[in-house]
mmCIF file of C-alpha atoms in Angstrom:
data_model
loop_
_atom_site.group_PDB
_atom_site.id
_atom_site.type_symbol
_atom_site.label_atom_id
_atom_site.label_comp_id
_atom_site.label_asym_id
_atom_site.label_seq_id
_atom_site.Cartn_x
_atom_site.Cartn_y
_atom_site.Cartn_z
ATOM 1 C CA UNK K 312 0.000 0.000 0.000
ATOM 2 C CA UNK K 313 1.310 3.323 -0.442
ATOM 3 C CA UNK K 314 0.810 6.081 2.036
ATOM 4 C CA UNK K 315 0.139 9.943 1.109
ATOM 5 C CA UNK K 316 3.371 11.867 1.681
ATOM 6 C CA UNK K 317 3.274 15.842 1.155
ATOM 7 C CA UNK K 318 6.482 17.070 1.115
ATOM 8 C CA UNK K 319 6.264 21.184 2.499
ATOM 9 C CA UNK K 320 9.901 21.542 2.866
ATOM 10 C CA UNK K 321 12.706 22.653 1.041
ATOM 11 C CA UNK K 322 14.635 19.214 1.472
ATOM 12 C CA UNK K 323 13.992 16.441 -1.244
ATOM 13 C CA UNK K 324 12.813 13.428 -0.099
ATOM 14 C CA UNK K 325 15.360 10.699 -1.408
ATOM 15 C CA UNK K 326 13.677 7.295 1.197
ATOM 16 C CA UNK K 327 10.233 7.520 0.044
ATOM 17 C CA UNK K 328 10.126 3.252 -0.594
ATOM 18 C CA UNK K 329 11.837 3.226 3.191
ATOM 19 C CA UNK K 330 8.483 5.597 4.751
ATOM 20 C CA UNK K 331 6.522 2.954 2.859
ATOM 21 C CA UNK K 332 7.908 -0.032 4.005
ATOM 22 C CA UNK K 333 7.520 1.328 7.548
ATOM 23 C CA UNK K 334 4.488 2.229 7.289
ATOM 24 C CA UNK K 335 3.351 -0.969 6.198
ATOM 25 C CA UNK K 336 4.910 -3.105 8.787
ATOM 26 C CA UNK K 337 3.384 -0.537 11.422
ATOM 27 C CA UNK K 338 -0.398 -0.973 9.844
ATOM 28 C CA UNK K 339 0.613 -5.082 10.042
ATOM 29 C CA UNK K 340 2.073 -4.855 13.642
ATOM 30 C CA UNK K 341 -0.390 -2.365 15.311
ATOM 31 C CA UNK K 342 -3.282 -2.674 13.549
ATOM 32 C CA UNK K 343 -4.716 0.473 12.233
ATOM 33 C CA UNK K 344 -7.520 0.728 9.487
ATOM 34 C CA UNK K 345 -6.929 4.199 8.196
ATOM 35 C CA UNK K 346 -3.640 5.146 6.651
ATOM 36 C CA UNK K 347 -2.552 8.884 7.705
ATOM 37 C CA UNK K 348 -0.736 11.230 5.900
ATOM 38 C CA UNK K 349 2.542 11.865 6.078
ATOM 39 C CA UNK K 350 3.733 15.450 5.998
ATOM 40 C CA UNK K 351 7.262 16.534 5.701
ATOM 41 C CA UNK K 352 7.839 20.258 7.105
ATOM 42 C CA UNK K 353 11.245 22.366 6.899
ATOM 43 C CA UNK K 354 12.331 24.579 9.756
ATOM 44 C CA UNK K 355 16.003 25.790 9.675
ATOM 45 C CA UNK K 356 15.646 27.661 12.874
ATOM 46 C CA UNK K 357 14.806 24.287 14.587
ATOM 47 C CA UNK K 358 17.241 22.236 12.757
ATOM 48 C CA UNK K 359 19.633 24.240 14.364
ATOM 49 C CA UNK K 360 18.488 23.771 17.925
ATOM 50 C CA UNK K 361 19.804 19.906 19.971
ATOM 51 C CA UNK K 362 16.565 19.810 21.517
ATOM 52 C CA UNK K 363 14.774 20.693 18.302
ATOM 53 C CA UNK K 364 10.752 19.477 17.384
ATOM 54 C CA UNK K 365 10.714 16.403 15.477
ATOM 55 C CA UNK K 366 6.990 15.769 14.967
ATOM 56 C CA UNK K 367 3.914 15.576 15.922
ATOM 57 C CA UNK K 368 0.407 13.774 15.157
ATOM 58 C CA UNK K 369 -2.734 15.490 14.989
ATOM 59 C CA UNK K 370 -5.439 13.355 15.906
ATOM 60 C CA UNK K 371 -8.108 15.702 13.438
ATOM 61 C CA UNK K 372 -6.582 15.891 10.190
ATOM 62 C CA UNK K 373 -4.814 11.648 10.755
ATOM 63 C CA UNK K 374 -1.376 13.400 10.146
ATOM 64 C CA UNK K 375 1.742 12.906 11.148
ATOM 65 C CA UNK K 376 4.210 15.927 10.675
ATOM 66 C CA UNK K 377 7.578 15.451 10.953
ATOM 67 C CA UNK K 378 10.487 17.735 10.334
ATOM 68 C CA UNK K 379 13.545 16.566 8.280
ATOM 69 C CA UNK K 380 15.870 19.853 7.820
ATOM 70 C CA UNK K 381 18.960 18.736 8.472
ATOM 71 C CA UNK K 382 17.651 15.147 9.927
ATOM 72 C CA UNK K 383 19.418 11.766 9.082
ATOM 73 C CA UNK K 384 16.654 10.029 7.133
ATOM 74 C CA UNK K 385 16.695 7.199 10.156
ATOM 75 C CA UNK K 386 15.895 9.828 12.821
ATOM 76 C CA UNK K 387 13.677 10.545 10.158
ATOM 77 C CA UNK K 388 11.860 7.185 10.415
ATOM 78 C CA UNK K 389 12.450 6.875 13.997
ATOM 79 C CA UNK K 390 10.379 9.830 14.482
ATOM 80 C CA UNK K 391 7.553 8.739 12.096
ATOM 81 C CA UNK K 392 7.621 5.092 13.688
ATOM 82 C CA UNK K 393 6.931 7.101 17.089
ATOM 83 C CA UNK K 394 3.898 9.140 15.646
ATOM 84 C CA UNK K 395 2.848 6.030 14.048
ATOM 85 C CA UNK K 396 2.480 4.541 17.280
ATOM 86 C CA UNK K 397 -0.151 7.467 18.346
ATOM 87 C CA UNK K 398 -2.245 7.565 15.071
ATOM 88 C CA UNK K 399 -2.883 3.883 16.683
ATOM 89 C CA UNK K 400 -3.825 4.946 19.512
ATOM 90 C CA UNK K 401 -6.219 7.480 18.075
ATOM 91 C CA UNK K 402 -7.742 5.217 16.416
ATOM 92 C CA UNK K 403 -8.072 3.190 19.538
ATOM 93 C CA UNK K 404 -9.659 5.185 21.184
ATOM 94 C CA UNK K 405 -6.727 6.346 23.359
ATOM 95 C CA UNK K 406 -6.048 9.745 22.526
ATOM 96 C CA UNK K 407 -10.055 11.422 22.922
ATOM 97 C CA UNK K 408 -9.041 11.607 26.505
ATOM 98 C CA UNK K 409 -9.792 15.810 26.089
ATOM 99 C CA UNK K 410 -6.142 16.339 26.442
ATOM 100 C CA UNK K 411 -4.512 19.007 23.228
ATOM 101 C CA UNK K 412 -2.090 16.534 21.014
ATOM 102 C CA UNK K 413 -1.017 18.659 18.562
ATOM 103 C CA UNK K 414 2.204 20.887 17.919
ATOM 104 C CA UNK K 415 3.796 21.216 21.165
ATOM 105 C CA UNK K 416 1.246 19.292 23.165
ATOM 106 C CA UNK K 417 4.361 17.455 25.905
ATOM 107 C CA UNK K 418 4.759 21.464 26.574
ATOM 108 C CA UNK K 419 1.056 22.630 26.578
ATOM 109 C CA UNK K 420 -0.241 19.768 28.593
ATOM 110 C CA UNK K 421 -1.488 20.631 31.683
ATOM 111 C CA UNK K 422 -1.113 16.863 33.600
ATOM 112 C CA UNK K 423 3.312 17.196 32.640
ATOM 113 C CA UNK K 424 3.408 19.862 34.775
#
């Protein structure tokens, strides 16, 4: 199957049959019905930071953003195997909780602090 992949930053994508193949052994491991999208942003500010964003999922749209400026295509994966993991668990049910999950939730959520 091949997953929707929208590319919004400046950095060509060169591991697109790698995304695939992850995201195909994820749907066959966790379980999920729907496929999300995955959405590639740029940032050079925050590829300049150590303790830069790497994604995110957001639970309303099904998509998973992850940055890649300046990224190693595995962190790249890594990062999309994590948010993987929580389009899951939306779909289980797990994130309706009420709690904010998108960009920035660890920082905006109210139970971390």
């Amino acid at each position: 199957m091949k997953y929707k992949i929208k590319n919004n930053s400046e950095s060509p994508i060169g591991f697109e049959n790698e995304v695939h193949s992850l995201c195909g052994f994820a749907q066959d491991r966790l379980g999920f019905k729907q496929s999300p999208t995955l959405v590639f942003d740029g940032d050079s500010k925050n590829a300049t930071k150590v303790l830069a964003k790497t994604g995110y999922y957001d639970p309303n749209t099904m998509e998973i953003h992850v940055y890649i400026t300046g990224r190693h295509p595995k962190d790249i994966l890594r990062s999309i195997a994590h948010e993987l993991v929580h389009h899951n668990q939306h779909e289980n049910g797990e994130l309706s909780k009420g709690n904010y999950t998108g960009q920035g939730y660890a920082q905006k959520d109210p139970l971390d602090e």
